[in-house]
mmCIF file of C-alpha atoms and ligand atoms in Angstrom:
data_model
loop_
_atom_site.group_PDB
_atom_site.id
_atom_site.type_symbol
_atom_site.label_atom_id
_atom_site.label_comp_id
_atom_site.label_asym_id
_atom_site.label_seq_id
_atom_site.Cartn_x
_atom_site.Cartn_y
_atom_site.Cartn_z
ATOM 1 C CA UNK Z 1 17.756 8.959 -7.591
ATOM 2 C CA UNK Z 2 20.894 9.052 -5.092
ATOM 3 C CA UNK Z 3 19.749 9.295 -1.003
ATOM 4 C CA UNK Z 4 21.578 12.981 -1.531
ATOM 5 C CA UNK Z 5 19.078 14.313 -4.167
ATOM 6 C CA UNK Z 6 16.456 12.729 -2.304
ATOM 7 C CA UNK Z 7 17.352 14.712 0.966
ATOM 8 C CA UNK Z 8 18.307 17.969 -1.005
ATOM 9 C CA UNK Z 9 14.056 18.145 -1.708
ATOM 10 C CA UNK Z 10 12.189 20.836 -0.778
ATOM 11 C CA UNK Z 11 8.932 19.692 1.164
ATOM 12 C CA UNK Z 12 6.972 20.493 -1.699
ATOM 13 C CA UNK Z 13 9.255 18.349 -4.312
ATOM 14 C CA UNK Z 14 9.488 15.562 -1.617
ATOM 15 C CA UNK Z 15 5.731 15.322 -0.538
ATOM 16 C CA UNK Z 16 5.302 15.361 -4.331
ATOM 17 C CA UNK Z 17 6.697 12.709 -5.301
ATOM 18 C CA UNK Z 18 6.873 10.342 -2.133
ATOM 19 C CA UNK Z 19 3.031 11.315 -1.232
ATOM 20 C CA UNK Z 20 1.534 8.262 -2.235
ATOM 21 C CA UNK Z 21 4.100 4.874 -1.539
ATOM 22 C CA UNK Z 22 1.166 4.889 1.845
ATOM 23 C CA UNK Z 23 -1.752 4.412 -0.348
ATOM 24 C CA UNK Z 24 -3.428 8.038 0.241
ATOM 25 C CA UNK Z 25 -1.684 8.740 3.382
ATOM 26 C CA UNK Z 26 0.704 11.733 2.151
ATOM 27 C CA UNK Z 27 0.486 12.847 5.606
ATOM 28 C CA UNK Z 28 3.267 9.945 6.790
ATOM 29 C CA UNK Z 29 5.448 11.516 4.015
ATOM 30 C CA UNK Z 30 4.798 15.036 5.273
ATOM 31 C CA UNK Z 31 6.047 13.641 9.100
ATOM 32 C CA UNK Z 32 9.165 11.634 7.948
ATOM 33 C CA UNK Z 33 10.725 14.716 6.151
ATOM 34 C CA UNK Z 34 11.971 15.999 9.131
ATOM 35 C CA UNK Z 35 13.649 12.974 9.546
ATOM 36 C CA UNK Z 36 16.240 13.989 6.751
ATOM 37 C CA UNK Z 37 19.043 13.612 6.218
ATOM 38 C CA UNK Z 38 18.465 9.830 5.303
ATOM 39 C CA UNK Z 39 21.881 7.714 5.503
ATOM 40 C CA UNK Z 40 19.981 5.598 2.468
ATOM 41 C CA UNK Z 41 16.776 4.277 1.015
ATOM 42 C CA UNK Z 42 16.276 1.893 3.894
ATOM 43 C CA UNK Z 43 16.909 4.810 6.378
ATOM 44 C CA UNK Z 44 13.735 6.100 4.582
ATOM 45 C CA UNK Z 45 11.822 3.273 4.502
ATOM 46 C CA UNK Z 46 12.429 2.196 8.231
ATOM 47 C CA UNK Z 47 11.151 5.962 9.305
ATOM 48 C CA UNK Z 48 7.961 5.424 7.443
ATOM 49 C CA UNK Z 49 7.775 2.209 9.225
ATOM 50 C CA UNK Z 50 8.261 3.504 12.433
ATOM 51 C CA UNK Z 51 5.652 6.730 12.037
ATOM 52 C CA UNK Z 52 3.265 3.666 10.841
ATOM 53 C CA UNK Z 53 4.042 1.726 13.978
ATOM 54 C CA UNK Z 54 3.692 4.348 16.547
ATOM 55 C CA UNK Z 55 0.078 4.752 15.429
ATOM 56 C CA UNK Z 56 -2.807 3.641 17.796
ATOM 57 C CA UNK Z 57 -4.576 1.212 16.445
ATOM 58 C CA UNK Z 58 -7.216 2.888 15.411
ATOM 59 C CA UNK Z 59 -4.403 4.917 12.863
ATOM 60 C CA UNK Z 60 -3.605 1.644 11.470
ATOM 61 C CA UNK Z 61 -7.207 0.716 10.417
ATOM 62 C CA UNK Z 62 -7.620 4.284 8.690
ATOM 63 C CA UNK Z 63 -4.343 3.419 6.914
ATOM 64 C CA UNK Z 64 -6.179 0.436 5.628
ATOM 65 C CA UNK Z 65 -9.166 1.622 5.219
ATOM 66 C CA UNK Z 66 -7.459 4.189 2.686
ATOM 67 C CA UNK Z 67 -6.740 1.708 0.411
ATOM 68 C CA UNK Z 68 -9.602 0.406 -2.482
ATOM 69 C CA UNK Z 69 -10.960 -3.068 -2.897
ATOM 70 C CA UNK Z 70 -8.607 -5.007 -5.002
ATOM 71 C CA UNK Z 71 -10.957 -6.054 -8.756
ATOM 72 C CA UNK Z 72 -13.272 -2.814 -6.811
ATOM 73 C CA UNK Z 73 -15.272 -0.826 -8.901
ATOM 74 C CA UNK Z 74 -13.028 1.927 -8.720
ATOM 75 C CA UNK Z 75 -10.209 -0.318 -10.991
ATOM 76 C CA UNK Z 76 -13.235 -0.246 -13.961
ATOM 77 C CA UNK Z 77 -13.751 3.043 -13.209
ATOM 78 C CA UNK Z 78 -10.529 4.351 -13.394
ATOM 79 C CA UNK Z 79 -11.234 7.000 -10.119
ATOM 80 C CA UNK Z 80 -7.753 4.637 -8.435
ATOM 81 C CA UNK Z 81 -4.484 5.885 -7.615
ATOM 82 C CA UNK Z 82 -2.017 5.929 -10.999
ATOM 83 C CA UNK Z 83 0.520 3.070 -8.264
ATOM 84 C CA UNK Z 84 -3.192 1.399 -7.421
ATOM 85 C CA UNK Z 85 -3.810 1.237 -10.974
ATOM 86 C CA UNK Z 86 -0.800 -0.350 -12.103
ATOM 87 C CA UNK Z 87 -0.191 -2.960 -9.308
ATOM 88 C CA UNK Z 88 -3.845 -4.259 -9.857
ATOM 89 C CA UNK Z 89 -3.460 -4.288 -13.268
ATOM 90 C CA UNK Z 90 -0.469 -5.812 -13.649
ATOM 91 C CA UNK Z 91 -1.062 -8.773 -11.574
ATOM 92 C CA UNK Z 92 -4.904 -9.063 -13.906
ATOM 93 C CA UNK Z 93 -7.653 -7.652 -11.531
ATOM 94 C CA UNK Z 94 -8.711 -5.657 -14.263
ATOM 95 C CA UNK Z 95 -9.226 -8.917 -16.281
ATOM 96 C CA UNK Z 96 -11.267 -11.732 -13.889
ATOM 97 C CA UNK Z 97 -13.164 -14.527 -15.260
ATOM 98 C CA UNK Z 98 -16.566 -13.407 -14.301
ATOM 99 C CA UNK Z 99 -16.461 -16.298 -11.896
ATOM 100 C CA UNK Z 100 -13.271 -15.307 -10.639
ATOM 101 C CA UNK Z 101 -15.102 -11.013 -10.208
ATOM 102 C CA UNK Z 102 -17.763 -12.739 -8.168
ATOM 103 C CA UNK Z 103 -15.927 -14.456 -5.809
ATOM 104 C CA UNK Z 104 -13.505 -11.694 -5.162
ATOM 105 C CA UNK Z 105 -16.589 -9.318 -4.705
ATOM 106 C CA UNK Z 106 -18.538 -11.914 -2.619
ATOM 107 C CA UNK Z 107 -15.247 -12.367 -0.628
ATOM 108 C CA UNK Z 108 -13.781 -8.592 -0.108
ATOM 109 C CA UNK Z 109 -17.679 -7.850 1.209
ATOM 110 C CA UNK Z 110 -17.243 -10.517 3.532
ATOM 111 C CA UNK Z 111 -14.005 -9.752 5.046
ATOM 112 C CA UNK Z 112 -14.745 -5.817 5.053
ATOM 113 C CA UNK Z 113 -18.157 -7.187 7.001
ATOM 114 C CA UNK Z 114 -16.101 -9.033 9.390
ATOM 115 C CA UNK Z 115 -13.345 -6.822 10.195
ATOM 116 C CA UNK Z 116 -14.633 -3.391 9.377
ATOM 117 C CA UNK Z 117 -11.370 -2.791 7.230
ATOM 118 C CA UNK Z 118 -10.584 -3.937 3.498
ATOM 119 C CA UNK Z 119 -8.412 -7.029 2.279
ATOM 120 C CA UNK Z 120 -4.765 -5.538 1.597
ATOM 121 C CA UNK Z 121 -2.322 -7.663 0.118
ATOM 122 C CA UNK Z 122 0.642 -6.569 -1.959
ATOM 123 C CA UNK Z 123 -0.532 -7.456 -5.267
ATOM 124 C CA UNK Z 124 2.779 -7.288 -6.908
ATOM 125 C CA UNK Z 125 4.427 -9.959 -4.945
ATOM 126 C CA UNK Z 126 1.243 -12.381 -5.835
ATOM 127 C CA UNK Z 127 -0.558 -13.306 -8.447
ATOM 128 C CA UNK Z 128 -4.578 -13.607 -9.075
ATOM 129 C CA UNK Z 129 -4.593 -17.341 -7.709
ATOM 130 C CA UNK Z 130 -2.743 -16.061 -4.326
ATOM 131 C CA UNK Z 131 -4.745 -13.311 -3.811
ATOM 132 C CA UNK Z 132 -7.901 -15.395 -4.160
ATOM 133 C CA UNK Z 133 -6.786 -17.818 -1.795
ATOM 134 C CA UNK Z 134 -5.442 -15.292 0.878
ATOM 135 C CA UNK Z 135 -8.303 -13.530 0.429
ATOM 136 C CA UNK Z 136 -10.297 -16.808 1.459
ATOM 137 C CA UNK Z 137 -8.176 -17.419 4.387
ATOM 138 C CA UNK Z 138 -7.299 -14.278 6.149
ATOM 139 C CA UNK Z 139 -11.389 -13.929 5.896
ATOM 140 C CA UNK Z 140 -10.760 -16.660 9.215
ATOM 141 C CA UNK Z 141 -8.304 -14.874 11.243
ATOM 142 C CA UNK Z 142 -8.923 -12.945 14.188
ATOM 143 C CA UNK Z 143 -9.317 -9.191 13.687
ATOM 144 C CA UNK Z 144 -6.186 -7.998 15.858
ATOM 145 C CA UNK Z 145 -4.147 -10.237 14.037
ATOM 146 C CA UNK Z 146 -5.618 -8.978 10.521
ATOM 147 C CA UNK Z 147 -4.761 -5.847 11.169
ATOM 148 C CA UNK Z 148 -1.052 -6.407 12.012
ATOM 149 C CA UNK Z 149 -1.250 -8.475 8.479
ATOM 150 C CA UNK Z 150 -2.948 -5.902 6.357
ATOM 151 C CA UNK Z 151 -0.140 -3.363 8.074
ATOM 152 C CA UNK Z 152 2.696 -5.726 7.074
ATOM 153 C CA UNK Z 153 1.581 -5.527 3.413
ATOM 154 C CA UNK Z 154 1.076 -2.028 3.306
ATOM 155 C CA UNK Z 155 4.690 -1.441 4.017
ATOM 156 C CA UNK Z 156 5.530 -4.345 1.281
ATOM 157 C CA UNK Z 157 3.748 -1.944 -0.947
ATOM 158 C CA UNK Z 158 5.075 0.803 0.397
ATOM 159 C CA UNK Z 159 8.774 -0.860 -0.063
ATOM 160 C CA UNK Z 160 7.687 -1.584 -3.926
ATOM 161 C CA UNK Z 161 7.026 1.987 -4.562
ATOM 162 C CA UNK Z 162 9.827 3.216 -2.606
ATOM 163 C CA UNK Z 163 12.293 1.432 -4.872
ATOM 164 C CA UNK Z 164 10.408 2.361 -8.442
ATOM 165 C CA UNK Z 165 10.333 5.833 -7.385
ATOM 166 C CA UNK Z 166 14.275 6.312 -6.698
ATOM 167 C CA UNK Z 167 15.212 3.695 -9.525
ATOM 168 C CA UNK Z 168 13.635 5.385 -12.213
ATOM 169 C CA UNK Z 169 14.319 9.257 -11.449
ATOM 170 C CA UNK Z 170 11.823 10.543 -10.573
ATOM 171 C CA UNK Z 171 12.652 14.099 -10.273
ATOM 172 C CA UNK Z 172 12.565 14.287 -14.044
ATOM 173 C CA UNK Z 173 8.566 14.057 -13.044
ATOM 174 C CA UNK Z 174 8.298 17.001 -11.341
HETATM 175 N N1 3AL M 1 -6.662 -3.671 -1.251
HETATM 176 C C1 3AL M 1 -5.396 -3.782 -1.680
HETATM 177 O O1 3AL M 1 -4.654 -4.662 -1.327
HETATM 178 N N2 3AL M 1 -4.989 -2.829 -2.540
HETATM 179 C C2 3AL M 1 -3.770 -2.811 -3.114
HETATM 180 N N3 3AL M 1 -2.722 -3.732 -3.040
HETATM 181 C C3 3AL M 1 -1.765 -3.318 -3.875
HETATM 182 O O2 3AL M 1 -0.699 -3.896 -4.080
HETATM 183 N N4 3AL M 1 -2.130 -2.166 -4.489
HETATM 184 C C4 3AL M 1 -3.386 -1.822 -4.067
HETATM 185 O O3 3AL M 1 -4.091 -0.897 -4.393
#
């Protein structure tokens, strides 16, 4: 999908199909489109970024605190996001050791206790090992910094779905 066709979209068409590259926040999309005209993809990207950044803080924990536990009970249950879906599946949440389930339950509890917020991690730029062991670590940090972390990631994800939405065309979609 060319920048053009992507600024040609009526609100409807745009919230439709960019509503969800912020996990569940479709509001951000609904405030960026009257950024438009976007020079390019980037251009779009870097306004998302900025709406995210010009949140108090408290903003950025509810973006976080929109997205589900990574290996969750929501993945089994299939009640996730179709992107959520996929990016946990492909990088094998859906298919832990039962040692492997445990410790990723026993560790997203603990973070969420410590910080108030969930683990987010981009899981397509990881894999199940990564995530295990980030999980483990970040659980140390100190919350401020956690939260600029789990913001980071959510615009790596965001970034991810940016570029599968224009690359396949999804206009076709709606
Ligand atoms: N909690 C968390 O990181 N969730 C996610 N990460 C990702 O890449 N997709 C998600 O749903």
């Amino acid at each position: 999908m060319d920048i053009s066709v992507v600024n040609a979209l009526p609100y409807e068409d745009f919230v439709s199909i960019f509503g969800n590259v912020v996990e569940k926040c479709p509001l951000i999309t609904a405030a960026v489109w009257t950024r438009r005209p976007f020079t390019s993809l980037n251009a779009l990207e870097a306004a998302i970024n900025e709406f995210i950044d010009a949140l108090p803080e408290s903003g950025k924990e509810g973006i976080l605190r929109c997205h589900p536990d990574l290996a969750g009970k929501h993945l089994h249950s299939g009640a996730l996001t179709r992107e959520s879906q996929e990016e946990q599946t492909r990088v094998g949440m859906d298919a832990l050791s039962s040692a492997e389930a445990s410790q990723m339950a026993r560790l997203n509890a603990e973070y969420k206790g410590r910080f108030g917020f969930p683990f987010v991690i981009c899981a397509r730029m990881n894999d199940k090992v990564t995530i295990l062991r980030e999980l483990s670590e970040r659980c140390r940090n100190e919350r401020a910094a956690e939260r600029a972390r789990g913001i980071a990631e959510v615009k790596k994800i965001c970034r991810l779905r940016l570029q599968g939405l224009t690359l396949s065309d999804a206009t076709n979609k709606l």
